[in-house]
Short mmCIF file of C-alpha atoms in Angstrom, two decimals:
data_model
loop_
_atom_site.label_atom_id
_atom_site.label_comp_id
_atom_site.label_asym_id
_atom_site.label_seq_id
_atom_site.Cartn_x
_atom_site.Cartn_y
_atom_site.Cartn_z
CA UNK A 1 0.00 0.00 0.00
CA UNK A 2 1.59 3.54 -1.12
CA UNK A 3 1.58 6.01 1.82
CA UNK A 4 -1.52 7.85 0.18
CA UNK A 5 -3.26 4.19 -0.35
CA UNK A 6 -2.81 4.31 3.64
CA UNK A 7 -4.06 8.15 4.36
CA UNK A 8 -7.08 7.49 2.00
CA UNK A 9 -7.90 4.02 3.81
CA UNK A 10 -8.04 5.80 7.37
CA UNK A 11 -10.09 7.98 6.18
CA UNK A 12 -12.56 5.39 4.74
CA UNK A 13 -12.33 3.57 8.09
CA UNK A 14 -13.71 6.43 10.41
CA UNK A 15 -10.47 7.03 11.80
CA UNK A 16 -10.20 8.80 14.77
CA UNK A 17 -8.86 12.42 13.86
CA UNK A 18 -5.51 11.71 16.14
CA UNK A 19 -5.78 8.09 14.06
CA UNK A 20 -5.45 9.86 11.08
CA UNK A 21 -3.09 12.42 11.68
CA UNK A 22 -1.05 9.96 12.53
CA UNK A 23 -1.00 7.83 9.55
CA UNK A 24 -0.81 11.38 7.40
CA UNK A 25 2.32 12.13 9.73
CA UNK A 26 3.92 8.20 8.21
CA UNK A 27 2.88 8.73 4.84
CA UNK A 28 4.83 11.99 4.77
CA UNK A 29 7.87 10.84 6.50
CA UNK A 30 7.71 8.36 4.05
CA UNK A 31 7.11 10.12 0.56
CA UNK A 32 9.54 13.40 1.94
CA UNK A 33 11.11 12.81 5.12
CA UNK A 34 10.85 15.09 7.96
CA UNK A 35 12.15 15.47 11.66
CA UNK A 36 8.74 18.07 13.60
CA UNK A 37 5.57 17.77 11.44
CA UNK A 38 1.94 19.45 12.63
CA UNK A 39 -0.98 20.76 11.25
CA UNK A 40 -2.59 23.90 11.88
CA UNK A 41 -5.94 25.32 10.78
CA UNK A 42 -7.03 28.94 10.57
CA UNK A 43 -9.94 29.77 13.26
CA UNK A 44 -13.42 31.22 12.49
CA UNK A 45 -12.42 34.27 12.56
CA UNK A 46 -9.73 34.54 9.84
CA UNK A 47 -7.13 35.99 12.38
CA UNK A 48 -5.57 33.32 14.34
CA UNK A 49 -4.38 29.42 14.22
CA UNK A 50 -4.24 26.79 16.30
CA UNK A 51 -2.68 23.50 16.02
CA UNK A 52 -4.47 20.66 16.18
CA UNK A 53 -1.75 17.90 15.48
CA UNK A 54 2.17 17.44 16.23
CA UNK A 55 4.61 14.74 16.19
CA UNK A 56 6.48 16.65 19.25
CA UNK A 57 4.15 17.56 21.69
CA UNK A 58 6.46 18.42 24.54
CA UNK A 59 8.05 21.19 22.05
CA UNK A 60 4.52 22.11 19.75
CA UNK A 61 1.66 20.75 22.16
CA UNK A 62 -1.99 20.60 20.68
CA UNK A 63 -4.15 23.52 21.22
CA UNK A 64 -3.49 27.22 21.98
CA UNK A 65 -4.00 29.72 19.24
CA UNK A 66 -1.27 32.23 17.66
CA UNK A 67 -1.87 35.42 16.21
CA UNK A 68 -1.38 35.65 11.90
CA UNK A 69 0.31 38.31 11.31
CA UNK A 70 0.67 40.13 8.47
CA UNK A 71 4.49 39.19 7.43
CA UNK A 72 5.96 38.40 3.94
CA UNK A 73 4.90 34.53 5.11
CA UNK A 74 1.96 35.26 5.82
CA UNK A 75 1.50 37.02 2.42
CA UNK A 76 2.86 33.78 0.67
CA UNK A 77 1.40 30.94 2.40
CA UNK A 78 -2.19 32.26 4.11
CA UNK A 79 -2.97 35.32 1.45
CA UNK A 80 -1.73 33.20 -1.79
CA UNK A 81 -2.35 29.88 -0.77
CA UNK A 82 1.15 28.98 -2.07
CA UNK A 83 3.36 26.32 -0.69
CA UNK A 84 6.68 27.75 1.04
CA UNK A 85 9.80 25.72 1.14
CA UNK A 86 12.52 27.17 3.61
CA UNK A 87 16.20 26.03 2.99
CA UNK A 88 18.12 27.01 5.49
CA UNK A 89 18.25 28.40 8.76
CA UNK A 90 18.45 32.08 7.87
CA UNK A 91 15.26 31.02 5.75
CA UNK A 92 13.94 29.54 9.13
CA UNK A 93 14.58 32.86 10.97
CA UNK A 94 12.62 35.14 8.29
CA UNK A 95 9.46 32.82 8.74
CA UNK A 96 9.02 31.87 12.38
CA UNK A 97 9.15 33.70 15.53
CA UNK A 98 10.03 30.59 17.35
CA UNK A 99 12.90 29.86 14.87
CA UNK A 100 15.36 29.43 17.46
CA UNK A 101 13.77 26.72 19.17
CA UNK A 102 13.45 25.26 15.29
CA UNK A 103 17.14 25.38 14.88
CA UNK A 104 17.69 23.89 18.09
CA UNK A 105 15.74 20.86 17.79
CA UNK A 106 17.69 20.29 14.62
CA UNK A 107 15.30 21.69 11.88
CA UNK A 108 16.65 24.30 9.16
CA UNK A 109 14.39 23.74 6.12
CA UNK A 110 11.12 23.72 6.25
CA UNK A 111 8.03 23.19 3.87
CA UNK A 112 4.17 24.56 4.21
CA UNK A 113 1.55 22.74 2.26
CA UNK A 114 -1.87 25.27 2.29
CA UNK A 115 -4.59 23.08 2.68
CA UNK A 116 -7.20 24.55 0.31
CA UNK A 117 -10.61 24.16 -0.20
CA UNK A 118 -13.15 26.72 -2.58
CA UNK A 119 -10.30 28.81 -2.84
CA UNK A 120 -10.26 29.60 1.22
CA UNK A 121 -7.23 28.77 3.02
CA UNK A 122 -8.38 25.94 6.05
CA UNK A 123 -4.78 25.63 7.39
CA UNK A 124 -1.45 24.19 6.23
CA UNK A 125 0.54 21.39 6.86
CA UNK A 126 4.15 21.75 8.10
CA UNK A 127 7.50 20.01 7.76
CA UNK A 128 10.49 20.61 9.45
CA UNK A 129 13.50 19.00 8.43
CA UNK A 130 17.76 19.29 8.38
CA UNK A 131 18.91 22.08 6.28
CA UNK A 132 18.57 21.75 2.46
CA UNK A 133 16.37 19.02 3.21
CA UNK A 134 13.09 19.86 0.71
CA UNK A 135 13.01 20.65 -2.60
CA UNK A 136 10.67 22.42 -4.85
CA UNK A 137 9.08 19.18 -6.50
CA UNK A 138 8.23 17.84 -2.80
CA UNK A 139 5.50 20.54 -2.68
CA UNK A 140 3.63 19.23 -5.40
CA UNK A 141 4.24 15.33 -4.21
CA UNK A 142 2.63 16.68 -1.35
CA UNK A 143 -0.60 18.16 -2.67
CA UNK A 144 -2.55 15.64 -2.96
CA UNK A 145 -2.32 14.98 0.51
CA UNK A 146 -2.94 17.95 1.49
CA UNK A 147 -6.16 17.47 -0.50
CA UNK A 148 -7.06 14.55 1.81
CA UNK A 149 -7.29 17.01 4.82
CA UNK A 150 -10.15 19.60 3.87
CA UNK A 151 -12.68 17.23 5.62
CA UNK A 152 -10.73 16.81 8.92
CA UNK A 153 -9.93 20.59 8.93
CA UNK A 154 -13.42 21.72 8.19
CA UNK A 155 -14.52 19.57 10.89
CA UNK A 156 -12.14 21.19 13.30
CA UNK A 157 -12.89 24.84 12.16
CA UNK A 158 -16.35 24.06 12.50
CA UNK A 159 -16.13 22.52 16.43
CA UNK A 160 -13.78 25.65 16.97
CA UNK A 161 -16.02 28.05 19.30
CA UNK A 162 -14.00 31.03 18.79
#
């Protein structure tokens, strides 16, 4: 089975949402590799995220909201829906405010996958990785995945009260 065989099959099987994430979290190791992975989908109200999955939850816990600002990123990823591959760690610093906790945990590339859905931004999925690790092309191998997700993300924007 091909590591989107195995995301579409949880999501046949009523997977729990943890269930799936986690089997979305191997498939992507898999296809692209990566060392801090978590999803995050925008709130209601268009000006915050919260994070609703991690694969290091002592470092990136589930829960909380942070504020979108209105950076460069922010113009890439959230306002063009584009994917955003970091390469290094100066790449790493220009992103995230938290990008020395990034470095430290051995991360300096990193890759955003929007997950879209009727043109509106739901959230993105994120992959942190050694430096140089991703590469233009992994975007796109990635898309389809991220494709996979609208459901799971509408259902948490939906249960989100705020």
């Amino acid at each position: 089975m091909t590591p989107f065989d195995a995301c579409v099959a949880a999501l046949r099987e009523h997977a729990t949402k943890d269930a799936l994430f986690k089997v979305l979290d191997k498939a992507l190791a898999d296809k692209v590799g990566h060392k801090l992975f978590t999803l995050l989908y925008v709130a209601p109200s268009g000006l915050r995220v919260k994070r609703i999955y991690t694969n290091m939850p002592k470092e990136y816990p589930v829960g909380g909201y942070k504020e979108i600002t209105g950076s460069p990123w922010h113009q890439h990823v959230v306002e063009g829906r584009k994917p955003w591959i970091g390469y290094n760690a100066k790449d790493i610093a220009w992103a995230y405010f938290d990008h020395e906790l990034i470095v430290s945990l051995g991360c300096e590339s990193a890759m955003n996958i929007p997950v879209v859905y009727g043109g509106r931004l739901l959230g993105t999925m994120n992959l942190l990785d050694a430096a140089g690790h991703y590469k233009e092309a992994d975007a796109r191998t990635l898309e389809p995945f991220a494709a996979l997700m609208v459901g799971p993300f509408l259902d948490a924007i939906a249960a989100d009260p705020g």
